[in-house]
mmCIF file of C-alpha atoms in Angstrom:
data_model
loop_
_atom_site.group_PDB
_atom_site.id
_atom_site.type_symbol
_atom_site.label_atom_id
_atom_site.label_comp_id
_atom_site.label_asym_id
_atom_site.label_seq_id
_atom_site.Cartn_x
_atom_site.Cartn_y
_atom_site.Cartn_z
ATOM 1 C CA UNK A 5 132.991 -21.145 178.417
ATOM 2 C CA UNK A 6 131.441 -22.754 175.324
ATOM 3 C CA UNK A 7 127.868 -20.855 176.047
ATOM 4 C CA UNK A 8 129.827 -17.521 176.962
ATOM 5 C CA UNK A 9 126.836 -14.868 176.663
ATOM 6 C CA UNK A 10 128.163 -11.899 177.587
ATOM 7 C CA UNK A 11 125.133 -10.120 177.459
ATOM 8 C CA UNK A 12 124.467 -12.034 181.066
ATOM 9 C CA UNK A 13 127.808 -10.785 181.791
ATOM 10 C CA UNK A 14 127.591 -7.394 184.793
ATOM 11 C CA UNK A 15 128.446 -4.100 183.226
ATOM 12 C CA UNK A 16 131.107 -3.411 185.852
ATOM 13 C CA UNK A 17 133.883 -0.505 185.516
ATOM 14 C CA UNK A 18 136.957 -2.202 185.956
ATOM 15 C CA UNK A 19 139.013 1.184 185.593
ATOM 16 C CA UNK A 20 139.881 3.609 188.740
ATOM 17 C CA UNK A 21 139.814 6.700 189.107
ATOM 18 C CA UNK A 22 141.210 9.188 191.390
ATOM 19 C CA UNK A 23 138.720 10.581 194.658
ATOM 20 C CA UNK A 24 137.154 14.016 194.169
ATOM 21 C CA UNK A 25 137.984 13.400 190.228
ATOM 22 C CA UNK A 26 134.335 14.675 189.283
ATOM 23 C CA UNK A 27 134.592 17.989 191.162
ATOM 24 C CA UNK A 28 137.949 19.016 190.068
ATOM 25 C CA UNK A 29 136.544 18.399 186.460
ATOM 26 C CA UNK A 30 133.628 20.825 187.330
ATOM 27 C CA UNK A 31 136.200 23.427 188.599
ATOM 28 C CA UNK A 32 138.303 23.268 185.957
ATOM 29 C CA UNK A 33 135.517 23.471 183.400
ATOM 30 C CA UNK A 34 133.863 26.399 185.165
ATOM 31 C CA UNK A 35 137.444 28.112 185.233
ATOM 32 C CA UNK A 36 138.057 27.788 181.682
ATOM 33 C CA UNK A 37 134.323 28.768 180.749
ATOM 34 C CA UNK A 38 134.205 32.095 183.112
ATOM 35 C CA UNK A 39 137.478 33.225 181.550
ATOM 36 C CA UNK A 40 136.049 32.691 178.277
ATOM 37 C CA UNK A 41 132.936 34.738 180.008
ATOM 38 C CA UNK A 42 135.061 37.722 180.998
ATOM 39 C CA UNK A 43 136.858 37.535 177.862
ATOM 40 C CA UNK A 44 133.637 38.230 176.423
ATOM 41 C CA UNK A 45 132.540 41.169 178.957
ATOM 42 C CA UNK A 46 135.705 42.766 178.574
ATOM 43 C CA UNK A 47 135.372 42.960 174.596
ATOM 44 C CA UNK A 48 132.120 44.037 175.382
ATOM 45 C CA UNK A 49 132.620 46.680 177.237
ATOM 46 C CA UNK A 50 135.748 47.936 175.844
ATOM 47 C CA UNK A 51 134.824 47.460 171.992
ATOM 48 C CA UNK A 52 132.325 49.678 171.375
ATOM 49 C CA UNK A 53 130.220 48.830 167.405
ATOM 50 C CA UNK A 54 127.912 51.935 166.142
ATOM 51 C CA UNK A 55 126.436 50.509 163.554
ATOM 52 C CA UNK A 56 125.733 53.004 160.859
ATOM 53 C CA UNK A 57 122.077 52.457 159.699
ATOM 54 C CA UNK A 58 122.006 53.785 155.990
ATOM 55 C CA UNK A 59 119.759 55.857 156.509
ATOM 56 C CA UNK A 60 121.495 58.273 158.262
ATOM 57 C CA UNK A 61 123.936 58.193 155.443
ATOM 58 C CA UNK A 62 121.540 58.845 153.305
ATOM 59 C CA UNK A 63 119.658 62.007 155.693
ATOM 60 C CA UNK A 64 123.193 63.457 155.923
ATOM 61 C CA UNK A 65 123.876 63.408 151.804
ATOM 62 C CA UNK A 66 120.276 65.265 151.603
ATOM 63 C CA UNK A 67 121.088 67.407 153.875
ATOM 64 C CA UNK A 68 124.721 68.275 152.728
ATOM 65 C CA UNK A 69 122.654 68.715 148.950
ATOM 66 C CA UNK A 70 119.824 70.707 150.100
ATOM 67 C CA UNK A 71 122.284 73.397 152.067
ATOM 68 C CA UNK A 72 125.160 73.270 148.722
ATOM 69 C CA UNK A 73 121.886 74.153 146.613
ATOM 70 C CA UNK A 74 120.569 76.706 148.919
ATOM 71 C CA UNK A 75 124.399 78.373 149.811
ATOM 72 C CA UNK A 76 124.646 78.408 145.838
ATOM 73 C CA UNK A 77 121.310 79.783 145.484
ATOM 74 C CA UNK A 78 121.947 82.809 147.423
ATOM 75 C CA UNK A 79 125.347 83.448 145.574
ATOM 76 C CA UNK A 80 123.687 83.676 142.564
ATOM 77 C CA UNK A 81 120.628 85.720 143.782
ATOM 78 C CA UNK A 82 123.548 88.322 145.066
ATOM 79 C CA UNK A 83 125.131 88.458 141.307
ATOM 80 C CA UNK A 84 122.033 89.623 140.232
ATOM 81 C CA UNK A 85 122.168 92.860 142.423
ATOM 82 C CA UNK A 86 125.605 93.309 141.583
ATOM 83 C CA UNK A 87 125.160 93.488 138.377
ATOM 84 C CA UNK A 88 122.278 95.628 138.268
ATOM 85 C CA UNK A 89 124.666 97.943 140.662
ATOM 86 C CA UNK A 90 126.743 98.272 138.339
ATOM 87 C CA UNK A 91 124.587 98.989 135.935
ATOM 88 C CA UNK A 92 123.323 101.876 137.991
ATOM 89 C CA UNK A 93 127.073 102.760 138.043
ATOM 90 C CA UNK A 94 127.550 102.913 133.974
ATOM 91 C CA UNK A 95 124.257 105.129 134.036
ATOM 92 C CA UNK A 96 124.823 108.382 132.606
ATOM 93 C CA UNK A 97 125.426 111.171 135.086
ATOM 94 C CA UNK A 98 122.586 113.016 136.547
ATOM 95 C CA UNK A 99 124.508 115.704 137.341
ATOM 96 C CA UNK A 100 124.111 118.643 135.892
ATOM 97 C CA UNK A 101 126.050 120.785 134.326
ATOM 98 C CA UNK A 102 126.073 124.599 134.132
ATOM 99 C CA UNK A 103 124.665 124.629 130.813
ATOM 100 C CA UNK A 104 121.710 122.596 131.337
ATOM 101 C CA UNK A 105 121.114 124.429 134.443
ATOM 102 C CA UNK A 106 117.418 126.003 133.433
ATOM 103 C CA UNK A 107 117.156 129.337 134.505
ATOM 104 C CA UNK A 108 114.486 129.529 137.525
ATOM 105 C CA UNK A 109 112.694 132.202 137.800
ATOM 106 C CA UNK A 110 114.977 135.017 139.741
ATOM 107 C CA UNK A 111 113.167 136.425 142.735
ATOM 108 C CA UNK A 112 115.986 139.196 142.340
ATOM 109 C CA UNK A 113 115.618 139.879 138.594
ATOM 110 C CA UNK A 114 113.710 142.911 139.033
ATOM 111 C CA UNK A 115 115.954 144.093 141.220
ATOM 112 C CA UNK A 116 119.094 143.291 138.865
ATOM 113 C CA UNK A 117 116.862 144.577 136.521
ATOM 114 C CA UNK A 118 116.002 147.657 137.881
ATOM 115 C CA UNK A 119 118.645 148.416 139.883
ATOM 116 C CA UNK A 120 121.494 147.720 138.260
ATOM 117 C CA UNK A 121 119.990 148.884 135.111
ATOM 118 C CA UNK A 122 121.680 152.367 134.945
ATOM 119 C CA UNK A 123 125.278 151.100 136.580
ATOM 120 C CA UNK A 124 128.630 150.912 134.983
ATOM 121 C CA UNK A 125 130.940 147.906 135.426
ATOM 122 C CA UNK A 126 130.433 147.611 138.354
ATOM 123 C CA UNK A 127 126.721 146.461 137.979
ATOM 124 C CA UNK A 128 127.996 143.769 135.602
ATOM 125 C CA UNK A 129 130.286 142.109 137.671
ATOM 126 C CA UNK A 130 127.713 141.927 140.382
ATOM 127 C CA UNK A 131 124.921 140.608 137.775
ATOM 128 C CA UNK A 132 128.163 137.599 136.978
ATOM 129 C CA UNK A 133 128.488 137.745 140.997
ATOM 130 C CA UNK A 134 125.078 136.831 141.484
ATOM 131 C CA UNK A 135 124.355 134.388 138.577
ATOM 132 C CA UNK A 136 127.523 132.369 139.889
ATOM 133 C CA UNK A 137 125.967 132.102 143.163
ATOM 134 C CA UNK A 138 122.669 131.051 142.033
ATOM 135 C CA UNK A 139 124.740 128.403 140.007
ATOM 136 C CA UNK A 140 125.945 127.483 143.129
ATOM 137 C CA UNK A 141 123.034 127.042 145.325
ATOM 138 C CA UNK A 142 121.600 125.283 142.008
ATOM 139 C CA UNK A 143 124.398 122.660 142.140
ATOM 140 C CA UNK A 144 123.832 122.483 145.551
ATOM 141 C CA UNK A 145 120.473 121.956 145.682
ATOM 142 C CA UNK A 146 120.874 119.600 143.097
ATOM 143 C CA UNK A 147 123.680 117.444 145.357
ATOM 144 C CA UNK A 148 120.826 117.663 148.351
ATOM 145 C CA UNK A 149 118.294 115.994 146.344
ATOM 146 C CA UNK A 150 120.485 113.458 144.658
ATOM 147 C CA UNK A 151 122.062 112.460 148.457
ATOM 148 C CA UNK A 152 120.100 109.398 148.823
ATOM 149 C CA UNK A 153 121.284 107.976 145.989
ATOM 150 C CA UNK A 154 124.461 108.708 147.687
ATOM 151 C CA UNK A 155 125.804 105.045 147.994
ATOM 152 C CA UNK A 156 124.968 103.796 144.340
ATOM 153 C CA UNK A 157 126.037 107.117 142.285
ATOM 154 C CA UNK A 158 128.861 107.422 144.213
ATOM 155 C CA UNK A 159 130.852 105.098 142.607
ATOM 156 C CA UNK A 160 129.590 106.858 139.093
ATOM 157 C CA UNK A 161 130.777 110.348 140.765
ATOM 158 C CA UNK A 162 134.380 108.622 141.008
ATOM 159 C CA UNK A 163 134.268 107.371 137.459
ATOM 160 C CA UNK A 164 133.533 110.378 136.392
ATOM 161 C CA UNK A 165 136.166 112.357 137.883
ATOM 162 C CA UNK A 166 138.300 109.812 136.998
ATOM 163 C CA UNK A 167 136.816 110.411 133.697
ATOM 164 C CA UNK A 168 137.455 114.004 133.872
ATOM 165 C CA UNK A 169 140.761 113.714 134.932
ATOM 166 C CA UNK A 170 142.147 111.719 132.019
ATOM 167 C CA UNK A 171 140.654 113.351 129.862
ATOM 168 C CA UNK A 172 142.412 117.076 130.972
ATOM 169 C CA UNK A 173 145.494 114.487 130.952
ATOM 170 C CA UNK A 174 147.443 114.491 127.401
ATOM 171 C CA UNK A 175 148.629 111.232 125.917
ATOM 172 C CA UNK A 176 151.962 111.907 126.840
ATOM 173 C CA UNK A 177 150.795 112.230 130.532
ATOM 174 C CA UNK A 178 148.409 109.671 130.260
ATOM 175 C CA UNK A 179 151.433 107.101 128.627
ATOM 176 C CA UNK A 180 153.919 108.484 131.736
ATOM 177 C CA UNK A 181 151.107 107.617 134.528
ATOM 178 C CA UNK A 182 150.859 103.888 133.085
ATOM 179 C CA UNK A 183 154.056 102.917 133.515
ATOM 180 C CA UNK A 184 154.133 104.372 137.358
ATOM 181 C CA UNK A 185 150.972 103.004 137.880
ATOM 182 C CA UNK A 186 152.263 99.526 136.970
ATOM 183 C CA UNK A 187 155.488 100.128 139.087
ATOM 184 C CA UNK A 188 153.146 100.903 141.596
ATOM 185 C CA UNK A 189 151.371 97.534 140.858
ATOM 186 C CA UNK A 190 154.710 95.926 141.815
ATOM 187 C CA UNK A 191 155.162 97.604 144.794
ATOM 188 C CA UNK A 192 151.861 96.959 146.032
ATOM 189 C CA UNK A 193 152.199 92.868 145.562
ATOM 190 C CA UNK A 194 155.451 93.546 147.279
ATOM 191 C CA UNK A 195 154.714 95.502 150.412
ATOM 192 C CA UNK B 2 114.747 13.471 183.013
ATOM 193 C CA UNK B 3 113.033 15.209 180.202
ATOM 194 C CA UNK B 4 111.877 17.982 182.559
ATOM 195 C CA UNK B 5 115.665 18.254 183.717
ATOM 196 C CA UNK B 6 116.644 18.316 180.506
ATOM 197 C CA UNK B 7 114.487 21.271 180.022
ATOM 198 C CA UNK B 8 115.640 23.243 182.683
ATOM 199 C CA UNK B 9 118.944 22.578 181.582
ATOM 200 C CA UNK B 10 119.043 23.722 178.167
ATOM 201 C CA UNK B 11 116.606 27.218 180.114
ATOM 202 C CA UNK B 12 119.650 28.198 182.193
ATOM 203 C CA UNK B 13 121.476 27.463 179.479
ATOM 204 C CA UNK B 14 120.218 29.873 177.208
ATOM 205 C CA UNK B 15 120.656 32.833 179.693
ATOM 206 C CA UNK B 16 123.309 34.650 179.809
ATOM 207 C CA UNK B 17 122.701 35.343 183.849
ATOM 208 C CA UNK B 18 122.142 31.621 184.194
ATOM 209 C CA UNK B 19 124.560 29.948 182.200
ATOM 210 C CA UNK B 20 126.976 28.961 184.801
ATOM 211 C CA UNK B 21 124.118 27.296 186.935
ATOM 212 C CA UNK B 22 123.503 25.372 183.694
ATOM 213 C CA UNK B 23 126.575 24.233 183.158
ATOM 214 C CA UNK B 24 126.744 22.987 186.502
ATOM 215 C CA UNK B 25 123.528 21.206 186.463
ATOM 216 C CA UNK B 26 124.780 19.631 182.616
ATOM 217 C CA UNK B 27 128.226 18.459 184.200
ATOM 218 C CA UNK B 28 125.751 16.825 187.546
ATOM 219 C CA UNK B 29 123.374 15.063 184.964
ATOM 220 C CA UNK B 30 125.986 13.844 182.247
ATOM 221 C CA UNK B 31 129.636 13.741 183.459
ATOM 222 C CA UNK B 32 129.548 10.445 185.415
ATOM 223 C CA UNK B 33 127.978 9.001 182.045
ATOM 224 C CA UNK B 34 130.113 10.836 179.281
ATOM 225 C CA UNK B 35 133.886 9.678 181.698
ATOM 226 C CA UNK B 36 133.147 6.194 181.679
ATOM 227 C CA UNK B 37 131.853 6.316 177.683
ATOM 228 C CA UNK B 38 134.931 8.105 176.663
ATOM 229 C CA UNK B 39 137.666 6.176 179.221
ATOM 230 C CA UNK B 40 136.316 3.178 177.559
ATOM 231 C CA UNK B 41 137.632 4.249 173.985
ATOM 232 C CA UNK B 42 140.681 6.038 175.704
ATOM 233 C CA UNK B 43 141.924 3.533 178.775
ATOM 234 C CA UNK B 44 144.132 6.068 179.759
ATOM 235 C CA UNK B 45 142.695 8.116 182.829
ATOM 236 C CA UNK B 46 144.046 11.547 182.235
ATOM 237 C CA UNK B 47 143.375 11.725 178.254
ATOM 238 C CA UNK B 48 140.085 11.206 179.040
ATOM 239 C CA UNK B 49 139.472 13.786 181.935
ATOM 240 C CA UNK B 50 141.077 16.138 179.385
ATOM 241 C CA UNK B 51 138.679 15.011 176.341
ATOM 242 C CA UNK B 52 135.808 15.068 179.026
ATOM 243 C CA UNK B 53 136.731 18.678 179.524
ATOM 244 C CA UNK B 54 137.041 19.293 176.584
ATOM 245 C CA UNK B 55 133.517 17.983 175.877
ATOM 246 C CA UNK B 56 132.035 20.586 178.256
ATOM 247 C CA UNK B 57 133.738 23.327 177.187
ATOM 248 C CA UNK B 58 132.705 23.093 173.595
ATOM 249 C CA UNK B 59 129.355 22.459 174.676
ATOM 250 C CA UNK B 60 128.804 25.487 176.554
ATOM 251 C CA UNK B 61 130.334 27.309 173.370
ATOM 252 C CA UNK B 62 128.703 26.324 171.154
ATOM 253 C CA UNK B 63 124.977 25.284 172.893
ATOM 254 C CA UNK B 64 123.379 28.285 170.686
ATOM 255 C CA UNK B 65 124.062 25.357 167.742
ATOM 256 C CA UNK B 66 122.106 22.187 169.646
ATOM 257 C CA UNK B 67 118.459 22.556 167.685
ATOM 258 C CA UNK B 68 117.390 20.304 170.041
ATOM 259 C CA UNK B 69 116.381 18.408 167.813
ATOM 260 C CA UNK B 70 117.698 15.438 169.036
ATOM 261 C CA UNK B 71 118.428 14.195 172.814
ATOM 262 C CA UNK B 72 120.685 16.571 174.649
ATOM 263 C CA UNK B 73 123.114 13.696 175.719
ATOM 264 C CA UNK B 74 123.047 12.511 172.225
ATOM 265 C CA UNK B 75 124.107 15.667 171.230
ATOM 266 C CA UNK B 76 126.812 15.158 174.522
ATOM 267 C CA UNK B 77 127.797 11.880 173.731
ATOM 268 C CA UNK B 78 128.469 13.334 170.281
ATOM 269 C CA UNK B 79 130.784 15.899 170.874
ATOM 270 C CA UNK B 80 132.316 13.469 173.578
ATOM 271 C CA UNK B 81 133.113 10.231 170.334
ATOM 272 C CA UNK B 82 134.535 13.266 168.178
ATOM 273 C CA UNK B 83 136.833 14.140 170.983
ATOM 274 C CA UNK B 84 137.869 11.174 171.669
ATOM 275 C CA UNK B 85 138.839 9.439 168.348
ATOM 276 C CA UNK B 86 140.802 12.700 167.693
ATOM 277 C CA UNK B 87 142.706 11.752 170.694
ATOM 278 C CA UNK B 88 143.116 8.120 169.628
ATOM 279 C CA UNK B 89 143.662 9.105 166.031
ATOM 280 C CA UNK B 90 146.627 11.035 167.403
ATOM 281 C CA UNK B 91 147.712 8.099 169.478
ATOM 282 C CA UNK B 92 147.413 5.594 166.638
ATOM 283 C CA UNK B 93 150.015 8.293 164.393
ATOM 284 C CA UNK B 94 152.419 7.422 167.056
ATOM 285 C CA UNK B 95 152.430 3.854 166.512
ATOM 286 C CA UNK B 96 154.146 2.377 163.392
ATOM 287 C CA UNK B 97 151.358 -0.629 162.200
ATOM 288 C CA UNK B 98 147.499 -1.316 162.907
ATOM 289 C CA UNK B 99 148.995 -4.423 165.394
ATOM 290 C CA UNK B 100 150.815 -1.859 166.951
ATOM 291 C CA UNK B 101 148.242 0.117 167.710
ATOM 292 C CA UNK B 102 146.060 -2.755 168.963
ATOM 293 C CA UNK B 103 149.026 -4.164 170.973
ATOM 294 C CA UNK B 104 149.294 -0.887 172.632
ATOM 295 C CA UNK B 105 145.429 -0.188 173.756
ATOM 296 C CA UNK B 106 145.675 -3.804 175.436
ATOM 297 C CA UNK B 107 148.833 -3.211 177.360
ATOM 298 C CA UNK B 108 146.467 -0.152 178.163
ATOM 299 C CA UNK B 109 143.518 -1.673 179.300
ATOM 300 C CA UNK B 110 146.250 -4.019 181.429
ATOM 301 C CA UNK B 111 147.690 -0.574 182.765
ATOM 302 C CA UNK B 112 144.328 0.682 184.067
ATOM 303 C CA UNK B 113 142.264 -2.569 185.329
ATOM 304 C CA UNK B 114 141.716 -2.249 188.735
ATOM 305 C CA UNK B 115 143.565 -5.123 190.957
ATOM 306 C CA UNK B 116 139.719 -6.680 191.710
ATOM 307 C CA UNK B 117 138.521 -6.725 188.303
ATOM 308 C CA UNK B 118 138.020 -10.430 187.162
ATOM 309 C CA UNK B 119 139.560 -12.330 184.304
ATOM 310 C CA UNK B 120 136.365 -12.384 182.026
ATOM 311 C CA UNK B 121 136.025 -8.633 182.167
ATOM 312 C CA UNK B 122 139.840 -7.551 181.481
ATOM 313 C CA UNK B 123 139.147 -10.011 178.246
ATOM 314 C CA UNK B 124 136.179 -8.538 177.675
ATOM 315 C CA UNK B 125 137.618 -5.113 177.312
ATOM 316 C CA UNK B 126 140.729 -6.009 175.525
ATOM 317 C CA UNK B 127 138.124 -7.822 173.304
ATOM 318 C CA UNK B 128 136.541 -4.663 172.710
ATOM 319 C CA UNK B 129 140.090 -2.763 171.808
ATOM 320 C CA UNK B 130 140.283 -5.367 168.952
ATOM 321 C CA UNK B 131 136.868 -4.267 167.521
ATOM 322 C CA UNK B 132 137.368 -1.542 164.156
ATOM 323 C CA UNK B 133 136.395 1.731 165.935
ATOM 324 C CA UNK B 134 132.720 2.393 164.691
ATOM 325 C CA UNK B 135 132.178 -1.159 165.716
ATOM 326 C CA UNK B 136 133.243 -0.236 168.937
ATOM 327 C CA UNK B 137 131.932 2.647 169.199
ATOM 328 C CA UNK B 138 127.942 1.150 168.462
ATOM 329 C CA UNK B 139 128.687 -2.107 170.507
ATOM 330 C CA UNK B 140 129.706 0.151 173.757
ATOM 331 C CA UNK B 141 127.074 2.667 173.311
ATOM 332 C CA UNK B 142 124.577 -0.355 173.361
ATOM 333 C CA UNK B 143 125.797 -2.391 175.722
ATOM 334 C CA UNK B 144 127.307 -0.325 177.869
ATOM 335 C CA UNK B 145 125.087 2.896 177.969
ATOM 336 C CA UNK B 146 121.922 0.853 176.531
ATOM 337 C CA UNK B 147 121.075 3.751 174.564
ATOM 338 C CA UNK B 148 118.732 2.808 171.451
ATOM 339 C CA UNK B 149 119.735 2.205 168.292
ATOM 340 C CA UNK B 150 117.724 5.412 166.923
ATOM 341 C CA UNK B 151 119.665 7.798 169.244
ATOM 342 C CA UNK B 152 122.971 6.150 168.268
ATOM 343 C CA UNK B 153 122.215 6.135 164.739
ATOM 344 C CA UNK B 154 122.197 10.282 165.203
ATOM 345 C CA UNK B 155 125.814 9.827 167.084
ATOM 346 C CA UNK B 156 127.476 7.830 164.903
ATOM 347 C CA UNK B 157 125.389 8.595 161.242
ATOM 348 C CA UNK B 158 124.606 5.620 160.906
ATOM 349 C CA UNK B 159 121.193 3.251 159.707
ATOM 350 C CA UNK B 160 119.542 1.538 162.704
ATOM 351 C CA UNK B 161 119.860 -1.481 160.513
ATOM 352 C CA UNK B 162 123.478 -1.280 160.117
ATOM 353 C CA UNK B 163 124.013 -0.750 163.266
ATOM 354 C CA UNK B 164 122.492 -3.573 164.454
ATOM 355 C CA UNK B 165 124.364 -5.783 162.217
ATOM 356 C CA UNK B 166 127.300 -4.017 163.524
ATOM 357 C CA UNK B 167 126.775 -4.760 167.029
ATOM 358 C CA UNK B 168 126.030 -8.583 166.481
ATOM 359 C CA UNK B 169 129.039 -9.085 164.613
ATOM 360 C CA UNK B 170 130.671 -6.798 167.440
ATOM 361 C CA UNK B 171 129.697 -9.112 170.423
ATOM 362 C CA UNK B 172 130.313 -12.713 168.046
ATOM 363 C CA UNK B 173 133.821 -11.537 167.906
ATOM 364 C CA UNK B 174 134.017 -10.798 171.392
ATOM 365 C CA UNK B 175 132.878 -13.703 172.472
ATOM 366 C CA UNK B 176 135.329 -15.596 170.656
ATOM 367 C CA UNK B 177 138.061 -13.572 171.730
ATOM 368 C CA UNK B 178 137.232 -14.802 175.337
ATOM 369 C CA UNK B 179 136.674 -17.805 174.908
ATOM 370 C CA UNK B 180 140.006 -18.032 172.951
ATOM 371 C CA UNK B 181 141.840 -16.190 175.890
ATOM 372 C CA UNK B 182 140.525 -17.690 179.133
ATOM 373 C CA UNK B 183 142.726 -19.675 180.863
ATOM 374 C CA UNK B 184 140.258 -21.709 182.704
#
């Protein structure tokens, strides 16, 4: 043993191992690796990742701005008209009274004239019979040419009765119809 | 081998394929990487567990060999890690370094097949006295003949150190035997 070399020595395996020892490793590999494999499908299939590209972030916010700006837009292009309705409302009346009716030219005045020239009383309260009805069909006349303008005077027709109204009122009336109408105010919130 | 190599690492890197990989890696390198790792381990079922082990991980995580290197370096890599955790674990269980050494020769004892001769029981007890890097370079030459540059990428080592490592490695062998042979 004095010139022991052991590189001259055979590279045996002196250890044993059991028969079919390679194959059951494979199989148990190849279980533990598919599992892990179906693992995998599983989370696969069953988590689902949308990935939210900024972009469409961003498209969305533009979007969301451009329709707030153009919704506000139009709200304020509609204040505009409002107001000028109103405006139309606080007007003054075009309505005329009888005063500044203008006499027209009476196809019947020569027959007032001439007929009812020589009659008693009679003959007068006709003449105020007949100017009250051309009044009338003035007025009327009047109303039929202003119709169109139905929807924006009408409010203005309101506000002037109103108008009219308080003012045949007296204080005393007017002071009385306050306090109902803010009894009334009550009642109306609580009906 | 090259050109199996090749293929290998192909089916490897297909999802639809991997399995047929795997089976063609476990065909070209298992033999090699159970002997490699039962002669650090001596014990036959720690190292089919570690040589499982060494599969497993390679198949998860093959997307990381840059192939750079050998594919059974990069094997026989994963297979010394495993396998000094094991006896790392095995050495916490024993109370000195003579323990430990006592205990992987009653091991080599435990596994030596009835036929095996004198010389070669002593030579692999001789090898369980070796410090473990030592052992690790000396069997990975002598045994596996790989070159020095390969196991230089296993073991991060200098091709120069590691052949200083493996001549002091087989001196002390030598001795060892001649010391133990009863003649």
């Amino acid at each position: 043993m004095k010139n022991l070399d052991i590189e001259k020595l055979e590279r045996k395996n002196i250890y044993t191992t059991p028969n079919n020892f390679f194959e059951n490793v494979q199989e148990n590999v190849l279980q533990k690796t598919t599992f892990l494999l179906d693992k995998e499908e599983v989370t696969t299939k069953t988590t689902k990742i949308i990935q939210l590209n900024w972009w469409y972030a961003a498209a969305a916010a533009v979007v969301i701005m451009f329709g707030t700006l153009f919704f506000y837009n139009n709200k304020e292009s509609d204040v505009p008209n409002i107001a000028q309705n109103k405006k139309q409302n606080t007007e003054p009346a075009t309505t005329k009274t009888v005063a500044q009716i203008e006499p027209t030219e009476n196809p019947n005045a020569n027959l007032i004239s001439d007929e009812n020239y020589n009659s008693p009383k009679s003959n007068l309260n006709s003449l105020e019979k007949d100017e009250t009805k051309e009044i009338k069909k003035q007025q009327i006349s009047i109303a039929k040419i202003e119709q169109p303008k139905k929807v924006s005077t009408q409010k203005s027709n309101t506000d002037e009765q109103v108008e009219m109204i308080l003012a045949s009122f007296s204080n005393e009336e007017i002071a009385t119809i306050s306090k109902n109408t803010e009894q009334d105010v009550y009642l109306d919130l609580y009906n | 081998m090259k050109v199996k190599d090749a293929e290998i690492i192909a089916m490897m890197q297909q999802p639809r394929s991997q399995e047929k990989g795997l089976r063609a890696l476990m065909d070209a390198y298992q033999s090699r990487l159970y002997w490699h790792i039962r002669r650090l381990i001596l014990d036959h079922d720690q190292a089919q567990d570690v040589l499982q082990e060494t599969f497993i991980k390679a198949y998860q995580n093959f997307h990381q060999f840059k192939q750079d290197s050998q594919l059974y370096t990069w094997l026989y890599r994963i297979a010394t890690n495993e396998a000094l955790q094991q006896i790392n674990k095995a050495k916490r269980m024993q109370k000195t370094d003579e323990d430990a050494e006592y205990y992987l020769q009653n091991l080599v004892a435990d596994n030596v097949s009835a036929e095996g001769d004198e010389i070669q029981i002593l030579l692999q007890k001789a090898i369980q006295t070796l410090p473990e890097k030592q052992k690790l370079v000396f069997m990975m030459r002598y045994y596996d003949d790989l070159p020095y540059e390969e196991i230089s990428k296993i073991v991060d080592m200098s091709v120069g150190t590691l052949k200083t490592n493996y001549h002091y490695a087989k001196q002390k062998i030598e001795d060892y035997i001649k010391e133990n042979y009863e003649e």
